[in-house]
Every structure is written in structure tokens, then in C-alpha cells.
Short mmCIF file of C-alpha atoms in Angstrom, two decimals:
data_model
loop_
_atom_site.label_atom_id
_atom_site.label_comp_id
_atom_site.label_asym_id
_atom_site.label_seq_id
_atom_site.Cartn_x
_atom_site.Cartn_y
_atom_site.Cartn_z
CA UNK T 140 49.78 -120.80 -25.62
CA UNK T 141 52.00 -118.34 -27.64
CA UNK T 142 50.82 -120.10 -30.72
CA UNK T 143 47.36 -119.94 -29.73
CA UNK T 144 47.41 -116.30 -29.44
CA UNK T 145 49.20 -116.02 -32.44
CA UNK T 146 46.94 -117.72 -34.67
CA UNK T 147 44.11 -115.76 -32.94
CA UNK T 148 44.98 -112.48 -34.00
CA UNK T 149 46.28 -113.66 -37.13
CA UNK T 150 42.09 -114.39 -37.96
CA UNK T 151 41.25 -111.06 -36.87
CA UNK T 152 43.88 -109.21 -39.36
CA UNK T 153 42.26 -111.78 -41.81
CA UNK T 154 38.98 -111.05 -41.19
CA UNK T 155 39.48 -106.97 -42.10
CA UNK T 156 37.88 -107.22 -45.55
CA UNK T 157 34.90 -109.49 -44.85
CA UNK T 158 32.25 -107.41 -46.36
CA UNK T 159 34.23 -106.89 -49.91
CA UNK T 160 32.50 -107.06 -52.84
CA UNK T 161 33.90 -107.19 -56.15
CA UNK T 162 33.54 -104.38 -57.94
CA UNK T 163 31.96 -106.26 -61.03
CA UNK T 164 28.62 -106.76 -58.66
CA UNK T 165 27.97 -103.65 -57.94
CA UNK T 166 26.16 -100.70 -59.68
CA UNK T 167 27.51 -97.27 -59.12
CA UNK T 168 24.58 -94.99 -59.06
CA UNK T 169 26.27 -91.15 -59.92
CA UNK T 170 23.26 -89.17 -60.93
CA UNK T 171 19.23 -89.07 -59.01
CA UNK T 172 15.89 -87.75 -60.74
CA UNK T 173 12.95 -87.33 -59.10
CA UNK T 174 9.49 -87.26 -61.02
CA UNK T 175 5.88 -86.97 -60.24
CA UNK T 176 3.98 -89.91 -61.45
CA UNK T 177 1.49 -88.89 -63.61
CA UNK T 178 -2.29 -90.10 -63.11
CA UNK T 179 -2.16 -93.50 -65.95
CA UNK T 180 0.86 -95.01 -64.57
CA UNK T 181 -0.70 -95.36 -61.33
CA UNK T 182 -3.08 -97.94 -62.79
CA UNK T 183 -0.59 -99.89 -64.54
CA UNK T 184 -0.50 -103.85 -63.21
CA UNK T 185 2.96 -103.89 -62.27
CA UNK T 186 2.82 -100.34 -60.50
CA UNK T 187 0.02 -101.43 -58.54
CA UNK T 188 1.45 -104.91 -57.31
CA UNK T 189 4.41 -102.93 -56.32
CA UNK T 190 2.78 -99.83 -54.21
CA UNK T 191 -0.25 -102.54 -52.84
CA UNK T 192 -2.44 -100.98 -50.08
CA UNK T 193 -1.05 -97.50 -50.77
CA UNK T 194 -2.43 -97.23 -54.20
CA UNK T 195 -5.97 -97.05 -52.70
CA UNK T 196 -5.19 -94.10 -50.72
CA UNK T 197 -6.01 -90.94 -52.27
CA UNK T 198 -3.54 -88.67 -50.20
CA UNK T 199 -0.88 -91.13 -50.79
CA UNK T 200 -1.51 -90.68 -54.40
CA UNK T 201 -0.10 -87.23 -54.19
CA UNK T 202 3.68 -88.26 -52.66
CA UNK T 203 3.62 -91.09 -55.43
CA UNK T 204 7.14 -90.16 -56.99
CA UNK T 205 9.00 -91.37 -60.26
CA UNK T 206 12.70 -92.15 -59.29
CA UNK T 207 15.39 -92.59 -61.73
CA UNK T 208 19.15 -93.73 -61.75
CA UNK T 209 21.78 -92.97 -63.33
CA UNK T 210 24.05 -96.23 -62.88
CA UNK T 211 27.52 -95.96 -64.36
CA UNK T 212 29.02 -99.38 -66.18
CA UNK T 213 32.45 -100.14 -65.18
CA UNK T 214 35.29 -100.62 -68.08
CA UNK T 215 36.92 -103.02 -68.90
CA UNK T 216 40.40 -101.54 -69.68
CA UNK T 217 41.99 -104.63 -71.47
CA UNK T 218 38.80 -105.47 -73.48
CA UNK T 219 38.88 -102.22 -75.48
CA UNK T 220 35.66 -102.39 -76.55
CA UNK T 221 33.10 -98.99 -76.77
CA UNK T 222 30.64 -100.26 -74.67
CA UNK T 223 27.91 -98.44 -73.09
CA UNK T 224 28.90 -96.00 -70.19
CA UNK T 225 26.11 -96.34 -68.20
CA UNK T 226 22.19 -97.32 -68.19
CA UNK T 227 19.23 -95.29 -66.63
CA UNK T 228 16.83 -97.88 -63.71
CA UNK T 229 13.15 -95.90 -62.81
CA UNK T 230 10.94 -97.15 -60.00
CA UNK T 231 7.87 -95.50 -58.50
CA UNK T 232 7.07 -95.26 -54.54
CA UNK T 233 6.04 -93.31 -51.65
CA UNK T 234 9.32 -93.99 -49.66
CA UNK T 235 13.25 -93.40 -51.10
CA UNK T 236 13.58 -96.94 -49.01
CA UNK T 237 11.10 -98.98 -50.49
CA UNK T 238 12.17 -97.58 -53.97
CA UNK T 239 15.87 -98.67 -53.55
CA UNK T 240 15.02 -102.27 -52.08
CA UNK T 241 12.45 -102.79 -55.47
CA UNK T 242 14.98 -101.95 -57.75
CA UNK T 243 16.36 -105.08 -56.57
CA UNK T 244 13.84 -107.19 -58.81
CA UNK T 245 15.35 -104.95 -62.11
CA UNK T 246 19.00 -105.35 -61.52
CA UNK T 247 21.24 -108.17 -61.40
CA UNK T 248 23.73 -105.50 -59.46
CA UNK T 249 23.69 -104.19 -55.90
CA UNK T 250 22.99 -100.29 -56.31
CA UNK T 251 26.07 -98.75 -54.33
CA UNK T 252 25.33 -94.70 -53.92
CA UNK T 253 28.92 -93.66 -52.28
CA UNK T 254 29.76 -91.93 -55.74
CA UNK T 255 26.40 -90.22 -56.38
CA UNK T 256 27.30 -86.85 -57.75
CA UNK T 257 23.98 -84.86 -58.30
CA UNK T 258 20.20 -85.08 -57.49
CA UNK T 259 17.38 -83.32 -59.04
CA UNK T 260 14.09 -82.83 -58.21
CA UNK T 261 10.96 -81.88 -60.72
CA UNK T 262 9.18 -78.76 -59.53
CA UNK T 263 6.15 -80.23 -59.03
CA UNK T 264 7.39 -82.32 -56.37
CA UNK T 265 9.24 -79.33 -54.26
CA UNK T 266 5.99 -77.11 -55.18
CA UNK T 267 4.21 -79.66 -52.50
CA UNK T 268 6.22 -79.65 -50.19
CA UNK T 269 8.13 -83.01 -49.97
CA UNK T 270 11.77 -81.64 -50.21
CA UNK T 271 12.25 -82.15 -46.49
CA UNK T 272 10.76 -85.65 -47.25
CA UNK T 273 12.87 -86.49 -50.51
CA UNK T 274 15.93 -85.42 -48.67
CA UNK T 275 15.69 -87.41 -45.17
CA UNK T 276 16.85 -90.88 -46.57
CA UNK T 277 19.75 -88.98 -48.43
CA UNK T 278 20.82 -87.19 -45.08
CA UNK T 279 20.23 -90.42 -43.02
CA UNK T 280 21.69 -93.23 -45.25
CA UNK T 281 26.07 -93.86 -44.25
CA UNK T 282 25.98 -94.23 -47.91
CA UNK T 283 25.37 -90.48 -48.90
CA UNK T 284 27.77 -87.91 -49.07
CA UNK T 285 26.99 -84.54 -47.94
CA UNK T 286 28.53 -82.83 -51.06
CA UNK T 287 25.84 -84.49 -53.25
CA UNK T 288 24.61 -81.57 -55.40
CA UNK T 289 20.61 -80.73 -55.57
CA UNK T 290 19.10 -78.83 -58.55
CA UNK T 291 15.54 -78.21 -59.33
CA UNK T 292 14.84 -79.34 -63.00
CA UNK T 293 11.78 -77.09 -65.09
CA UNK T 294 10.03 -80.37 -66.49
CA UNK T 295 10.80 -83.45 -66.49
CA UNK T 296 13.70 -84.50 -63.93
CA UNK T 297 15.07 -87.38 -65.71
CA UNK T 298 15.04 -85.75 -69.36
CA UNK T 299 17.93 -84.63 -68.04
CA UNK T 300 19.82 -88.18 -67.96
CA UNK T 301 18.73 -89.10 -71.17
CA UNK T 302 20.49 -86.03 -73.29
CA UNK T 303 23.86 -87.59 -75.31
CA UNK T 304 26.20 -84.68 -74.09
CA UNK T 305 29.21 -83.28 -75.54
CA UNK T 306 32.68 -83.75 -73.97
CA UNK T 307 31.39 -85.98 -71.21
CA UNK T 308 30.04 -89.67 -71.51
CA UNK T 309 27.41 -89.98 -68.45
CA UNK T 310 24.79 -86.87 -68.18
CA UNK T 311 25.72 -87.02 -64.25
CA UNK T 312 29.05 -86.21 -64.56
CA UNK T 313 28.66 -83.58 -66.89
CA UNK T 314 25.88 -81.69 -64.66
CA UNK T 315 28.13 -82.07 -61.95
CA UNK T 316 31.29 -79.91 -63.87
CA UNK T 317 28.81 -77.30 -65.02
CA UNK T 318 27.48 -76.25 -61.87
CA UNK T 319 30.93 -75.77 -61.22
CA UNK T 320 31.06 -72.87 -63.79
CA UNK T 321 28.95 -70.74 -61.45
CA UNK T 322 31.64 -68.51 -60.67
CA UNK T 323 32.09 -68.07 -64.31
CA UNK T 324 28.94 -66.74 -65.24
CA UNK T 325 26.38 -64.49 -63.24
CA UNK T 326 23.42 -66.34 -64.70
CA UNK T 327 24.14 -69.55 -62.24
CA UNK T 328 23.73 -69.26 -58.86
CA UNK T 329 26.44 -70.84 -56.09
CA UNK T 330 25.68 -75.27 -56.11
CA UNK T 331 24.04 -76.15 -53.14
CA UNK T 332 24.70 -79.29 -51.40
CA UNK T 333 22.75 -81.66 -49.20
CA UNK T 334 24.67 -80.53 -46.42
CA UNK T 335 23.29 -77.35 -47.17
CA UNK T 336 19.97 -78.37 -47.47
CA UNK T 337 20.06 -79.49 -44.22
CA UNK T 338 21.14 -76.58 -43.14
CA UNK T 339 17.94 -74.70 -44.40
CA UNK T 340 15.66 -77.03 -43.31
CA UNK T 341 16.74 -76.77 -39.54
CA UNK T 342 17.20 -73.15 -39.29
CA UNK T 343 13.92 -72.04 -41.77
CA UNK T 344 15.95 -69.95 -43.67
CA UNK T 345 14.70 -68.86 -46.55
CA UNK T 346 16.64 -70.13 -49.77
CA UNK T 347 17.39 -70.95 -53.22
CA UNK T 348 18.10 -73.75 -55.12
CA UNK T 349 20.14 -73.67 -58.95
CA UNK T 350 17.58 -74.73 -61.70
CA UNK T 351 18.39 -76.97 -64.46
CA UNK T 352 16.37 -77.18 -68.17
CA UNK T 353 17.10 -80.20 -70.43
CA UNK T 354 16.90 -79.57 -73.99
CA UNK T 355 17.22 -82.23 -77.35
CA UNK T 356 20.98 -81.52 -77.75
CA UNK T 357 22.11 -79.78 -74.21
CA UNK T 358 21.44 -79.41 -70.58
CA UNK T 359 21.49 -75.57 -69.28
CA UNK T 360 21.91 -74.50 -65.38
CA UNK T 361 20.59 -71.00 -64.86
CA UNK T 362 18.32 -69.24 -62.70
CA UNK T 363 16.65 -70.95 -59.33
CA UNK T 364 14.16 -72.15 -57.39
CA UNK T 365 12.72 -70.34 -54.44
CA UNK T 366 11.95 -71.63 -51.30
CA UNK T 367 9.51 -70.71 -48.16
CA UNK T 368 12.04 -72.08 -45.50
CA UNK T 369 9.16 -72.59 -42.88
CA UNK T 370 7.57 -74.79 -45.21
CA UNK T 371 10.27 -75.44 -47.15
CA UNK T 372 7.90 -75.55 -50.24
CA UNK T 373 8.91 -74.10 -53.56
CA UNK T 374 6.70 -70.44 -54.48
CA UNK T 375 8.60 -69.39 -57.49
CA UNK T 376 11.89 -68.57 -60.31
CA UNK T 377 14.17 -66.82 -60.31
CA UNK T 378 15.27 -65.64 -63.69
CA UNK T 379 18.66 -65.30 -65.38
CA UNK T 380 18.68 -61.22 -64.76
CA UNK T 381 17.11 -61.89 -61.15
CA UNK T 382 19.88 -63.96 -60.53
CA UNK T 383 22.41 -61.70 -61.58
CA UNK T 384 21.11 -59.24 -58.71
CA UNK T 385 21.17 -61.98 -56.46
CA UNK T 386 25.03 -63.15 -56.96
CA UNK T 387 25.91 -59.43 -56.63
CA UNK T 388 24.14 -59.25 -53.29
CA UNK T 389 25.57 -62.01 -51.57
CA UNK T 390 28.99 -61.55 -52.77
CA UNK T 391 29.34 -64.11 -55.66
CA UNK T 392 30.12 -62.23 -58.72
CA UNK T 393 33.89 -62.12 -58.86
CA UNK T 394 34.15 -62.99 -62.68
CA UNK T 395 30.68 -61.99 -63.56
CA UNK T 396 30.43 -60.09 -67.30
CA UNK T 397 27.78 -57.50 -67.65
CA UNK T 398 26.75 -56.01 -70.84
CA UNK T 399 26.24 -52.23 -70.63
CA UNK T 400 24.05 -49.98 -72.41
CA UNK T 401 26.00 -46.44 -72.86
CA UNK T 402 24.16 -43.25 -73.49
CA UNK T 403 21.44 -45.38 -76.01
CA UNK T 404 24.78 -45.28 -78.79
CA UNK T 405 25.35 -48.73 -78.13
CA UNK T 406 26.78 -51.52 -75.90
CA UNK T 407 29.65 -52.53 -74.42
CA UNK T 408 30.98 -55.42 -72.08
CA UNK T 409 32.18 -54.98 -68.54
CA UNK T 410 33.81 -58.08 -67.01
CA UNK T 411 34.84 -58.17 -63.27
CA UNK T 412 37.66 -59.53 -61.64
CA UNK T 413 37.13 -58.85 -58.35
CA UNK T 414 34.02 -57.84 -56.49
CA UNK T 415 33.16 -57.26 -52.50
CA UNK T 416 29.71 -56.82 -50.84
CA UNK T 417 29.25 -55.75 -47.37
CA UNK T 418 26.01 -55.44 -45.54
CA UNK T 419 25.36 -53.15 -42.70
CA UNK T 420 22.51 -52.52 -40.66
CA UNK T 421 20.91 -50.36 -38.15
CA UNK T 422 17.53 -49.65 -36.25
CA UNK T 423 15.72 -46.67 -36.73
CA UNK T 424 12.96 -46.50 -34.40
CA UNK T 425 10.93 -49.29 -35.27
CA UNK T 426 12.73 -49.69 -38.48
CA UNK T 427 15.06 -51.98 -40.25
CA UNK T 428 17.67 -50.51 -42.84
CA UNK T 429 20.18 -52.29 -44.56
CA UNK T 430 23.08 -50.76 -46.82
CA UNK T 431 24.60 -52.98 -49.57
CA UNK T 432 28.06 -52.00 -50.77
CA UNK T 433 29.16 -53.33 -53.48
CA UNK T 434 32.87 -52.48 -55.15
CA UNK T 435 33.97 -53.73 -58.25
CA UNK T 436 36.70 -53.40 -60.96
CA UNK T 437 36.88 -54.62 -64.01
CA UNK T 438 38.20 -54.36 -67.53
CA UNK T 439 36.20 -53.15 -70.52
CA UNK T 440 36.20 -56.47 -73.01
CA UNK T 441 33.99 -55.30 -76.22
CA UNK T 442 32.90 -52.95 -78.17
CA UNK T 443 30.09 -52.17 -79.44
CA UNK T 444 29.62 -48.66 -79.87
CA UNK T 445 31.16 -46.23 -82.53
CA UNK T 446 33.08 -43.17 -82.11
CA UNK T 447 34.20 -42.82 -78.13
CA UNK T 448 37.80 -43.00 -76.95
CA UNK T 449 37.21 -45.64 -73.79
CA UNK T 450 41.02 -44.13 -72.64
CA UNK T 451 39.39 -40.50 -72.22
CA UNK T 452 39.21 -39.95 -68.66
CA UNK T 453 35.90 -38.28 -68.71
CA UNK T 454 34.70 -41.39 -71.34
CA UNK T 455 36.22 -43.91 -68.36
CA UNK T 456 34.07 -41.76 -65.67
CA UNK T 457 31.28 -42.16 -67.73
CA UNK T 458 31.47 -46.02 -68.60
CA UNK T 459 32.14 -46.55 -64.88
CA UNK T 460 29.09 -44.86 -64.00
CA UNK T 461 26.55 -46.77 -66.54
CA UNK T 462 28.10 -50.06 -64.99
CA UNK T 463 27.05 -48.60 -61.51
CA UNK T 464 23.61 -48.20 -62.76
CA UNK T 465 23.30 -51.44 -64.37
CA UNK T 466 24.72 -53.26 -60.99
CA UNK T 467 22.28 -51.02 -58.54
CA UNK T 468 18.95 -51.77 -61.22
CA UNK T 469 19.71 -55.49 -60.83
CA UNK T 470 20.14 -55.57 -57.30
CA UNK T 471 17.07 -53.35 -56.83
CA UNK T 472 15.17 -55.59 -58.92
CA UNK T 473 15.27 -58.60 -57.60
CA UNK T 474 15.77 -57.08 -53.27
CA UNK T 475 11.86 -55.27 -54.78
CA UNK T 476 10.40 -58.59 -55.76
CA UNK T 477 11.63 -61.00 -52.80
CA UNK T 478 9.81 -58.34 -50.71
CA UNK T 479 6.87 -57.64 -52.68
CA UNK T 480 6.37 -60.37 -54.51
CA UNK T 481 7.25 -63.30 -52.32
CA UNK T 482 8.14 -61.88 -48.70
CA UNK T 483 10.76 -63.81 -48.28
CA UNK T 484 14.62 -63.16 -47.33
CA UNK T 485 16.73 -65.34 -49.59
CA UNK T 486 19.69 -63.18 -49.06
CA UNK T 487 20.43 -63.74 -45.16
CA UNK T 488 19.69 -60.08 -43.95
CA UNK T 489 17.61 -61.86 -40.59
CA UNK T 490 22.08 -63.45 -40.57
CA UNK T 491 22.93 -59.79 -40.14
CA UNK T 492 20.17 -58.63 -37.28
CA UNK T 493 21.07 -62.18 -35.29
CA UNK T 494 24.86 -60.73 -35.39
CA UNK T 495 24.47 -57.25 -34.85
CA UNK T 496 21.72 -57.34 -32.18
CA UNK T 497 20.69 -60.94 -31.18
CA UNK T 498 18.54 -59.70 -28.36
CA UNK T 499 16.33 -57.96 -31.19
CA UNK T 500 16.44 -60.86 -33.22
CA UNK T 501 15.27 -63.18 -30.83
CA UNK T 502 11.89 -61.14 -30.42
CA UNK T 503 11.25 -61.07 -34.43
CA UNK T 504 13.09 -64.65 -36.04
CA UNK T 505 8.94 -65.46 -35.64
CA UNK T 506 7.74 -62.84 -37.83
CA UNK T 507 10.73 -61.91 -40.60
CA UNK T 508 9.29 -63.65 -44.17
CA UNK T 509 6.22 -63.75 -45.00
CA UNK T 510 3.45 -61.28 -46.23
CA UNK T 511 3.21 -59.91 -42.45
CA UNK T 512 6.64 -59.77 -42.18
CA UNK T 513 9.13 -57.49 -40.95
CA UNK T 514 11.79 -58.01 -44.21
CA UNK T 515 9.05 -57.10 -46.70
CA UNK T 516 8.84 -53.51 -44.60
CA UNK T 517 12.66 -52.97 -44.75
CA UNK T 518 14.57 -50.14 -46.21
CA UNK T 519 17.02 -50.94 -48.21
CA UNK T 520 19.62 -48.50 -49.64
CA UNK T 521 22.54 -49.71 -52.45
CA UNK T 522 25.42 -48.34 -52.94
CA UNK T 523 27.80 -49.51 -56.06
CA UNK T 524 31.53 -48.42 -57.04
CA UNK T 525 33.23 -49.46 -60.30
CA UNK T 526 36.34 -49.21 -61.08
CA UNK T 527 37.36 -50.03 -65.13
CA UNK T 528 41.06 -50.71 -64.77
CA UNK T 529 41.75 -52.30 -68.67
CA UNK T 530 41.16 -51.32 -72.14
CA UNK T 531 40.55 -53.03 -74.93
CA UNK T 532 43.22 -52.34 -78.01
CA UNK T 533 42.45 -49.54 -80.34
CA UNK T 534 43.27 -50.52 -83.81
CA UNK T 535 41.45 -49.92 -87.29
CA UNK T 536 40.37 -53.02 -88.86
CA UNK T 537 41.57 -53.38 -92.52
#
């Protein structure tokens, strides 16, 4: 009997790894693109056969979408060969699903997506509204990772895969470290992950998303995508400058680098390292007003004006102050066109109301974005402090 038992749970330690698969089998998909598919592939034979009844069906014909992957190729360590790092697999559908399972007739590998680092979407998919639709399989599949990163590409998605980058073999991975740069560089918005897609979707918020360009020799994250979070369609860009206002709203420009006009003699470079925003906010009558504080200090990095002394004290007041104004004119800018030009409140002010006064905020959540909306009627005041701590060396060049 003893031996009996013995043996039995002897097969069930056995048993632990039944579902292996060995590692040559499988395809590691590390990078997503999502395209429209334009009007003369949907007649193609071989498109056709594989979308059947659906092709016949003009609204389907809108949420027909291009899907690419980026499929790293594992190496072979002892061979020491320079073989290819990875191959690109497209396949068009209506459903994420559907797409996976027919990639099935183009690869001799089983498509494994527990490494996938980035996705990104073509504008003109987000534009109609299928984000929420695009994302469901990624926040529903025990595959997916939450910390998959999602950018917005201007043009074609998958031109992005197909760039030869510097430094970094597969065009996934490289995305992937460059969006970690954001905190480098004002131009680039925080990533966003799925999870926090999810996030917006549930709540409505309002929000942005980074956006990527691909050109011949390079791929370039700047700027982002803005998005209606009760429809959770796309309306608009943000631009480089925009987006500059916006990290300096919400508190992400720690190591930003601003260059500064002075007193039309020239420019010079401020470069922060630290910054702090606080928002505060009160009711006046029927009124909403918000105060942004923002204090940074900084060091002044170059030089590119003739004959000041940036040691003089009045000199230092006077550089500190054109920073100020260069900080407050981005932040107006781009707090004047989310509420004039697009109504909507990408920077979580409706956060601050639910904190401060939830009560209040229960009564108006209906009506904050939007052209009717309460945000595009609030005040908003800035205040900025700079403080330029470091000098450049003073030395005649010879």
C-alpha cells in the first residue's frame, strides 16, 4: 500500500511540466502594429477566403484591420552564425482572435506573446473609435502583460518594424528603450501601458497617448495622441511644444532642458534637475479655479548670447525670470487649447474636484469635457518659480 502511494505521487511530481514546449517551436512575438486595410486589399483572393461572409458587409469593412508581428528568432549560441534576428508575419481581420488563430496557416511556429514589449496603433484606426476594441483581447488574453507599452504611430503602424535601427537588432526592442527616455527629454510624454489603458477606458478619463513617426533611417517618439475618454476616440496632436506644457503640468519634467530667449540678444539653455507641480482648487460661486505651481531649479548649460556676466546677481534675477515666462507661455498654451480647442481635461483637474469635494463632483463627473462642459469654463491661474543654481565656466576661447 505504501508503495502504491508512493508511486502515485511520484506521477504527479512527474507530471509538473506537461504542457512544455521547446523553445525551438515557438515564436516570440515582442513588437504589435496595427493598420487599416486599405480599399484593394480587400478584394484580393486570399483576403477574401480568409474574412468569408464578413467581406460582404459594408460596416464590417470599416473595422477591417492590418495586423503585424514582430517575431523574434532565437540564437543559436554555439552555431555562431549572423543570422537574422527576427522576421515581420501580417494578417488582416475583424477580430485580434481570428487574426492570431490564421497566422497559424503562415508559420511553422506557435506565436507565444508573454514577451510582447510594445503595440502601436495607426491613427486612423483610434480616429474611429476601435481602441477599446483593439485593446479587449490584449487585456483579456493570460498571455498579455499589463506593462505592454501602446503608442499611436502618424502613418503607417508597421513602417515602424521595418526601419534597420542603430544600436539595437529588433525595431521592438529599440522602441521599447526609447520611450524610456521620456524623463530625459520634455518633447516625450510619460509611456502608457495597457494597464493604463484600461484604466481610461473604465473611468472616461480623458487622456493621452505618446506618438511615434517612422522615418528611412530612424524611429522618433514625440508628441501624442488625444483622446475623448467617453468615446475613447482619438480628436487630435499634440505637438512637441504642447507637450512640453503638458509634462510641466502634471509634474513630469524633472530633467527637462528649455531653451530661453533673453532680452531678443540671444539664447541660452536652462536644464532642470528638479521640478514640483501642485494643483489647488477652490469654488467660487458657481466657478471652478485651479492654481498650478510649478518650482524649478536648474543650471544654466549654454550660451548663446554675447556680453552678460550670467554670475551678476541682477543678470541671474533676470535669466530666472525669462525661464518663468517661457515655463508659464507653455503651460498656458496648451491648458488654452485643451479648453478651447478640444474641451477636454487631459490633465486630471475633474482628479482634484473628486478629492477636494466629492459631493460636488458627483453632481458634474456628467458634464466636465466636452464643448458644454464645465472644464472648458474654468479659470485657471499659473504660477512658476525658477531657481538657476549653476553656471557655466567663463573662459575666453583661444
Amino acid at each position: 500500500m505504501k508503495r502504491a502511494i508512493s508511486t502515485i505521487l511520484i506521477l504527479f511530481i512527474l507530471t509538473g511540466c506537461w504542457d512544455s514546449r521547446d523553445i525551438e517551436e515557438l515564436g516570440f512575438v515582442l513588437g504589435i502594429a496595427f493598420d487599416p486595410v486599405k480599399e484593394e486589399e480587400r478584394h484580393e483572393d486570399h483576403i477574401e477566403e480568409e474574412l468569408g461572409e464578413a467581406i460582404g458587409d459594408s460596416e464590417a469593412h470599416e473595422r477591417f484591420f492590418r495586423k503585424t508581428y514582430q517575431i523574434a528568432v532565437p540564437q543559436d549560441s554555439q552555431s555562431g552564425e549572423d543570422i537574422q534576428s527576427h522576421f515581420n508575419l501580417t494578417s488582416i481581420g475583424l477580430t485580434n482572435f481570428k487574426v492570431a488563430r490564421n497566422l497559424a496557416t503562415r508559420s511553422s511556429r506557435a506565436l507565444n506573446s508573454e514577451h510582447l514589449k510594445v503595440l502601436i496603433i495607426n491613427e486612423e484606426l483610434v480616429r474611429n473609435g476601435m481602441l477599446e476594441h483593439l485593446a479587449d483581447f490584449y487585456l483579456r488574453d493570460h498571455e498579455m502583460r499589463r506593462r505592454v507599452l501602446v503608442l499611436i504611430s502618424k502613418g503607417e503602424a508597421r513602417a515602424n518594424f521595418d526601419v534597420k535601427v542603430p544600436l539595437e537588432k529588433m525595431p521592438a526592442l529599440y522602441i521599447r528603450e526609447v520611450l524610456e527616455n521620456y524623463e530625459k527629454t520634455l518633447q516625450m510624454p510619460k509611456y502608457v501601458e495597457m494597464g493604463d489603458v484600461t484604466s481610461f477606458i473604465i473611468n472616461q478619463y480623458s487622456y493621452i497617448i505618446p506618438r511615434i513617426v517612422s522615418g528611412k533611417t530612424d524611429i522618433k517618439v514625440a508628441g501624442a495622441a488625444v483622446f475623448d475618454g467617453q468615446e475613447n476616440k482619438m480628436v487630435g496632436w499634440l505637438g512637441e511644444a504642447e507637450t512640453e506644457g503638458y509634462n510641466w503640468v502634471v509634474g513630469d519634467a524633472e530633467n527637462g532642458v528649455l531653451e530661453v530667449n533673453y532680452e531678443d540678444k540671444g539664447v541660452f539653455v536652462y536644464e532642470s534637475f528638479s521640478a514640483k507641480t501642485s494643483l489647488d482648487f477652490e469654488r467660487r460661486g458657481e466657478q471652478n479655479v485651479f492654481t498650478i505651481d510649478v518650482k524649478t531649479e536648474g543650471s544654466f548649460a549654454e550660451k548663446w548670447i554675447e556680453g552678460i556676466d550670467v554670475a551678476d546677481i541682477e543678470t541671474n534675477i533676470k535669466l530666472q525670470q525669462a525661464v518663468e515666462e517661457k515655463i508659464k507661455a507653455e503651460i498656458n498654451q496648451i491648458v488654452e487649447k485643451m479648453q478651447n480647442e478640444y474641451s477636454l481635461d487631459i490633465f486630471r483637474f475633474g482628479m482634484k474636484i473628486n478629492r477636494e469635494d466629492p459631493k460636488y463632483w458627483e453632481k458634474i463627473k456628467g458634464r466636465w469635457d466636452g464643448e458644454d462642459g464645465l472644464f472648458k469654463d474654468a479659470i485657471v491661474h499659473t504660477n512658476v518659480s525658477v531657481k538657476v543654481r549653476n553656471y557655466m565656466t567663463e573662459e575666453k576661447l583661444k
